[in-house]
Amino acid sequence: QKEVEQNSGPLSVPEGAIASLNCTYSDRVSQSFFWYRQYSGKSPELIMSIYSNGDKEDGRFTAQLNKASQYVSLLIRDSQPSDSATYLCAGGLGRGGATNKLIFGTGTLLAVQP
Amino acid sequence: EPEVTQTPSHQVTQMGQEVILRCVPISNHLYFYWYRQILGQKVEFLVSFYNNEISEKSEIFDDQFSVERPDGSNFTLKIRSTKLEDSAMYFCASSEGAGMTQYFGPGTRLLVL
């Protein structure tokens, strides 16, 4: 099993809809998770971090972490064309409980149709 | 808002040449990282750096690579003898502490001919 797995997409949603992005992770990955947005040719930009089981909301974004299922998701409400990008799921991995590096999934391409 | 900066934005070099990529992490951050992303592929960890030494490195980070913090603000990645397969986007990142959010710079696009 890959350490962090995502469906590469593309995921196409109409403007105003909810976009749901999913990610699974292996036992090796620690319990810190991050969602980044990456526009073509640009660097990853942090959307959300989540460390605890459950939901975390920030504006139109909600991250969900389910440690029992090793699953983390990102919901984008009221999707806008400007949300069209690749969404990267990343898990922390390190020694002694300290995260020294991020392991990224391949990213899911989201296309929001006007 | 503080941000990570990187120079140059683009670098073209001949195979076998040395390149140095530069980064200025966010000023109060203590952990520094280099990642790379080959075109069309995922972001890959290269190395992490804390307290003036490498804390972890990946299999990619072989003897051709080195990192340095030459002064209180810069963090550099040197590739001693570039190969064609080193062509990629190189991202610097920094975080306040271990396990905390890593903030990425805009990247340096390296092309090895």
Tab-separated table of C-alpha atoms in Angstrom:
chain	number	residue	atom	x	y	z
A	1	GLN	CA	0.000	0.000	0.000
A	2	LYS	CA	1.263	3.464	-0.850
A	3	GLU	CA	1.806	5.676	2.173
A	4	VAL	CA	-0.674	8.329	1.025
A	5	GLU	CA	-3.152	7.583	-1.732
A	6	GLN	CA	-5.492	9.841	-3.639
A	7	ASN	CA	-7.686	9.458	-6.672
A	8	SER	CA	-6.004	11.496	-9.404
A	9	GLY	CA	-9.327	12.605	-10.882
A	10	PRO	CA	-10.254	14.815	-12.557
A	11	LEU	CA	-13.164	15.535	-10.262
A	12	SER	CA	-15.608	17.810	-12.035
A	13	VAL	CA	-18.287	19.688	-10.083
A	14	PRO	CA	-20.623	22.532	-11.063
A	15	GLU	CA	-20.145	25.963	-9.546
A	16	GLY	CA	-21.852	26.204	-6.163
A	17	ALA	CA	-21.738	22.465	-5.488
A	18	ILE	CA	-19.838	20.620	-2.771
A	19	ALA	CA	-16.535	19.068	-3.848
A	20	SER	CA	-15.423	16.035	-1.851
A	21	LEU	CA	-11.760	15.021	-1.973
A	22	ASN	CA	-10.526	11.852	-0.340
A	23	CYS	CA	-7.242	10.414	0.841
A	24	THR	CA	-6.178	7.197	2.574
A	25	TYR	CA	-2.937	6.552	4.379
A	26	SER	CA	-0.855	3.660	5.627
A	27	ASP	CA	0.229	2.775	9.164
A	28	ARG	CA	3.629	4.398	8.637
A	29	VAL	CA	2.184	7.877	8.366
A	30	SER	CA	1.795	9.737	11.635
A	31	GLN	CA	-1.316	11.425	12.844
A	32	SER	CA	-0.780	14.862	11.327
A	33	PHE	CA	-2.372	15.613	7.986
A	34	PHE	CA	-2.424	18.534	5.658
A	35	TRP	CA	-4.345	19.591	2.587
A	36	TYR	CA	-2.523	21.783	0.112
A	37	ARG	CA	-3.794	23.376	-3.068
A	38	GLN	CA	-1.465	23.562	-6.052
A	39	TYR	CA	-2.190	25.576	-9.155
A	40	SER	CA	-0.384	24.488	-12.294
A	41	GLY	CA	3.285	25.500	-12.157
A	42	LYS	CA	2.976	26.899	-8.644
A	43	SER	CA	3.953	25.751	-5.177
A	44	PRO	CA	1.715	23.953	-2.658
A	45	GLU	CA	-0.409	26.370	-0.651
A	46	LEU	CA	-1.785	25.247	2.710
A	47	ILE	CA	-5.545	24.879	2.933
A	48	MET	CA	-6.040	22.989	6.190
A	49	SER	CA	-4.189	20.984	8.790
A	50	ILE	CA	-5.851	18.358	10.931
A	51	TYR	CA	-4.414	16.393	13.813
A	52	SER	CA	-7.426	15.018	15.728
A	53	ASN	CA	-10.219	12.665	14.831
A	54	GLY	CA	-13.330	14.424	13.594
A	55	ASP	CA	-14.080	17.545	11.605
A	56	LYS	CA	-12.307	20.865	11.339
A	57	GLU	CA	-13.955	23.765	9.548
A	58	ASP	CA	-12.416	26.907	8.098
A	59	GLY	CA	-14.692	29.013	5.941
A	60	ARG	CA	-15.855	26.986	2.947
A	61	PHE	CA	-13.444	24.153	3.783
A	62	THR	CA	-13.980	21.214	6.123
A	63	ALA	CA	-11.335	18.583	6.775
A	64	GLN	CA	-12.352	15.245	8.236
A	65	LEU	CA	-10.030	12.711	9.832
A	66	ASN	CA	-10.971	9.144	10.660
A	67	LYS	CA	-8.005	7.407	12.239
A	68	ALA	CA	-9.741	4.047	12.580
A	69	SER	CA	-10.321	3.927	8.827
A	70	GLN	CA	-7.042	5.738	8.012
A	71	TYR	CA	-8.990	8.193	5.944
A	72	VAL	CA	-8.858	11.955	5.587
A	73	SER	CA	-11.091	14.092	3.407
A	74	LEU	CA	-11.594	17.683	2.350
A	75	LEU	CA	-14.991	19.172	1.565
A	76	ILE	CA	-15.254	22.421	-0.345
A	77	ARG	CA	-18.655	24.062	-0.081
A	78	ASP	CA	-20.003	26.506	-2.658
A	79	SER	CA	-17.243	25.572	-5.092
A	80	GLN	CA	-15.955	28.403	-7.284
A	81	PRO	CA	-14.113	28.245	-10.616
A	82	SER	CA	-11.102	29.706	-8.768
A	83	ASP	CA	-11.025	26.506	-6.669
A	84	SER	CA	-9.997	24.590	-9.791
A	85	ALA	CA	-6.569	23.206	-8.932
A	86	THR	CA	-4.811	20.050	-7.803
A	87	TYR	CA	-5.442	19.239	-4.150
A	88	LEU	CA	-2.588	17.488	-2.392
A	89	CYS	CA	-3.077	15.351	0.679
A	90	ALA	CA	0.048	15.057	2.840
A	91	GLY	CA	0.808	13.068	5.957
A	92	GLY	CA	3.569	13.665	8.415
A	93	LEU	CA	6.238	11.020	8.893
A	94	GLY	CA	9.162	11.115	11.228
A	95	ARG	CA	11.137	9.470	13.949
A	96	GLY	CA	10.435	9.592	17.651
A	97	GLY	CA	7.019	11.093	17.108
A	98	ALA	CA	8.433	14.191	15.473
A	99	THR	CA	7.393	14.855	11.909
A	100	ASN	CA	10.473	15.438	9.851
A	101	LYS	CA	8.878	15.175	6.463
A	102	LEU	CA	5.637	15.221	4.568
A	103	ILE	CA	4.577	12.346	2.374
A	104	PHE	CA	2.370	13.567	-0.439
A	105	GLY	CA	-0.267	11.819	-2.445
A	106	THR	CA	-0.351	12.235	-6.195
A	107	GLY	CA	-3.046	14.891	-5.881
A	108	THR	CA	-6.630	15.141	-7.133
A	109	LEU	CA	-7.362	17.525	-9.966
A	110	LEU	CA	-10.558	19.466	-9.267
A	111	ALA	CA	-12.376	21.251	-12.073
A	112	VAL	CA	-15.244	23.562	-11.101
A	113	GLN	CA	-17.485	24.214	-14.069
A	114	PRO	CA	-19.082	27.711	-14.291
B	1	GLU	CA	2.325	37.962	6.029
B	2	PRO	CA	5.735	36.273	6.297
B	3	GLU	CA	6.589	33.939	3.461
B	4	VAL	CA	9.342	31.650	2.253
B	5	THR	CA	11.289	33.089	-0.675
B	6	GLN	CA	13.454	31.260	-3.210
B	7	THR	CA	15.967	32.307	-5.839
B	8	PRO	CA	16.367	31.936	-8.713
B	9	SER	CA	12.878	31.231	-10.011
B	10	HIS	CA	14.357	29.435	-13.031
B	11	GLN	CA	17.776	27.884	-13.596
B	12	VAL	CA	19.068	26.266	-16.773
B	13	THR	CA	22.339	24.369	-16.533
B	14	GLN	CA	24.437	21.883	-18.427
B	15	MET	CA	24.744	18.304	-17.241
B	16	GLY	CA	27.672	17.923	-14.869
B	17	GLN	CA	27.568	21.516	-13.664
B	18	GLU	CA	27.032	22.541	-10.053
B	19	VAL	CA	23.953	24.499	-9.048
B	20	ILE	CA	23.021	26.221	-5.817
B	21	LEU	CA	19.405	26.904	-5.036
B	22	ARG	CA	18.693	29.498	-2.392
B	23	CYS	CA	15.906	29.893	0.116
B	24	VAL	CA	15.048	32.350	2.853
B	25	PRO	CA	12.753	30.584	5.346
B	26	ILE	CA	10.223	32.399	7.511
B	27	SER	CA	12.247	34.209	10.154
B	28	ASN	CA	11.041	32.544	13.369
B	29	HIS	CA	10.935	29.052	11.892
B	30	LEU	CA	13.399	26.452	13.117
B	31	TYR	CA	12.871	23.552	10.697
B	32	PHE	CA	13.765	23.729	7.041
B	33	TYR	CA	13.071	21.335	4.198
B	34	TRP	CA	13.720	20.739	0.536
B	35	TYR	CA	11.257	18.914	-1.699
B	36	ARG	CA	11.234	18.348	-5.413
B	37	GLN	CA	8.514	17.723	-7.965
B	38	ILE	CA	9.346	16.241	-11.331
B	39	LEU	CA	6.905	17.438	-13.993
B	40	GLY	CA	3.633	15.527	-13.741
B	41	GLN	CA	4.680	13.659	-10.606
B	42	LYS	CA	4.083	14.049	-6.907
B	43	VAL	CA	5.983	16.226	-4.462
B	44	GLU	CA	8.874	14.239	-2.955
B	45	PHE	CA	10.788	14.884	0.256
B	46	LEU	CA	14.535	15.399	-0.076
B	47	VAL	CA	15.891	16.558	3.263
B	48	SER	CA	15.007	18.172	6.577
B	49	PHE	CA	17.335	20.420	8.571
B	50	TYR	CA	17.246	21.511	12.176
B	51	ASN	CA	19.744	23.026	14.564
B	52	ASN	CA	22.366	23.302	11.827
B	53	GLU	CA	22.310	19.684	10.849
B	54	ILE	CA	20.395	17.281	8.648
B	55	SER	CA	17.681	15.556	10.659
B	56	GLU	CA	16.499	13.252	7.894
B	57	LYS	CA	17.154	12.654	4.211
B	58	SER	CA	15.557	10.540	1.526
B	59	GLU	CA	17.113	8.012	-0.820
B	60	ILE	CA	17.075	10.698	-3.512
B	61	PHE	CA	19.407	12.873	-1.428
B	62	ASP	CA	22.640	11.137	-2.371
B	63	ASP	CA	26.235	12.380	-2.192
B	64	GLN	CA	25.621	14.807	-5.047
B	65	PHE	CA	23.321	16.845	-2.811
B	66	SER	CA	24.199	18.998	0.166
B	67	VAL	CA	22.460	21.621	2.249
B	68	GLU	CA	23.813	24.514	4.212
B	69	ARG	CA	22.654	27.398	6.347
B	70	PRO	CA	25.525	29.786	5.641
B	71	ASP	CA	24.119	32.629	7.738
B	72	GLY	CA	21.121	33.464	9.884
B	73	SER	CA	18.680	33.762	7.039
B	74	ASN	CA	19.641	31.669	3.999
B	75	PHE	CA	19.217	27.947	3.459
B	76	THR	CA	20.797	26.463	0.350
B	77	LEU	CA	20.610	23.251	-1.649
B	78	LYS	CA	23.661	22.387	-3.743
B	79	ILE	CA	23.722	19.788	-6.476
B	80	ARG	CA	27.366	19.079	-7.232
B	81	SER	CA	27.177	17.474	-10.648
B	82	THR	CA	23.739	17.756	-12.175
B	83	LYS	CA	22.137	14.968	-14.144
B	84	LEU	CA	19.315	15.148	-16.674
B	85	GLU	CA	17.000	13.498	-14.156
B	86	ASP	CA	17.580	16.334	-11.673
B	87	SER	CA	15.319	18.501	-13.832
B	88	ALA	CA	12.401	19.356	-11.576
B	89	MET	CA	10.769	22.034	-9.487
B	90	TYR	CA	12.576	22.392	-6.167
B	91	PHE	CA	10.598	23.688	-3.223
B	92	CYS	CA	11.955	24.966	0.053
B	93	ALA	CA	9.684	24.841	3.087
B	94	SER	CA	9.913	25.839	6.725
B	95	SER	CA	7.994	25.215	9.928
B	96	GLU	CA	8.024	26.589	13.454
B	97	GLY	CA	8.425	23.184	14.983
B	98	ALA	CA	8.425	19.471	14.296
B	99	GLY	CA	5.053	18.225	13.167
B	100	MET	CA	3.800	21.737	12.553
B	101	THR	CA	2.570	23.169	9.287
B	102	GLN	CA	5.194	23.489	6.584
B	103	TYR	CA	4.994	26.582	4.424
B	104	PHE	CA	6.360	26.326	0.923
B	105	GLY	CA	8.298	28.813	-1.143
B	106	PRO	CA	7.430	29.530	-4.794
B	107	GLY	CA	9.994	27.049	-6.068
B	108	THR	CA	12.960	27.012	-8.435
B	109	ARG	CA	12.444	25.354	-11.776
B	110	LEU	CA	15.690	23.574	-12.671
B	111	LEU	CA	16.309	22.392	-16.191
B	112	VAL	CA	19.401	20.282	-16.872
B	113	LEU	CA	20.406	20.032	-20.538
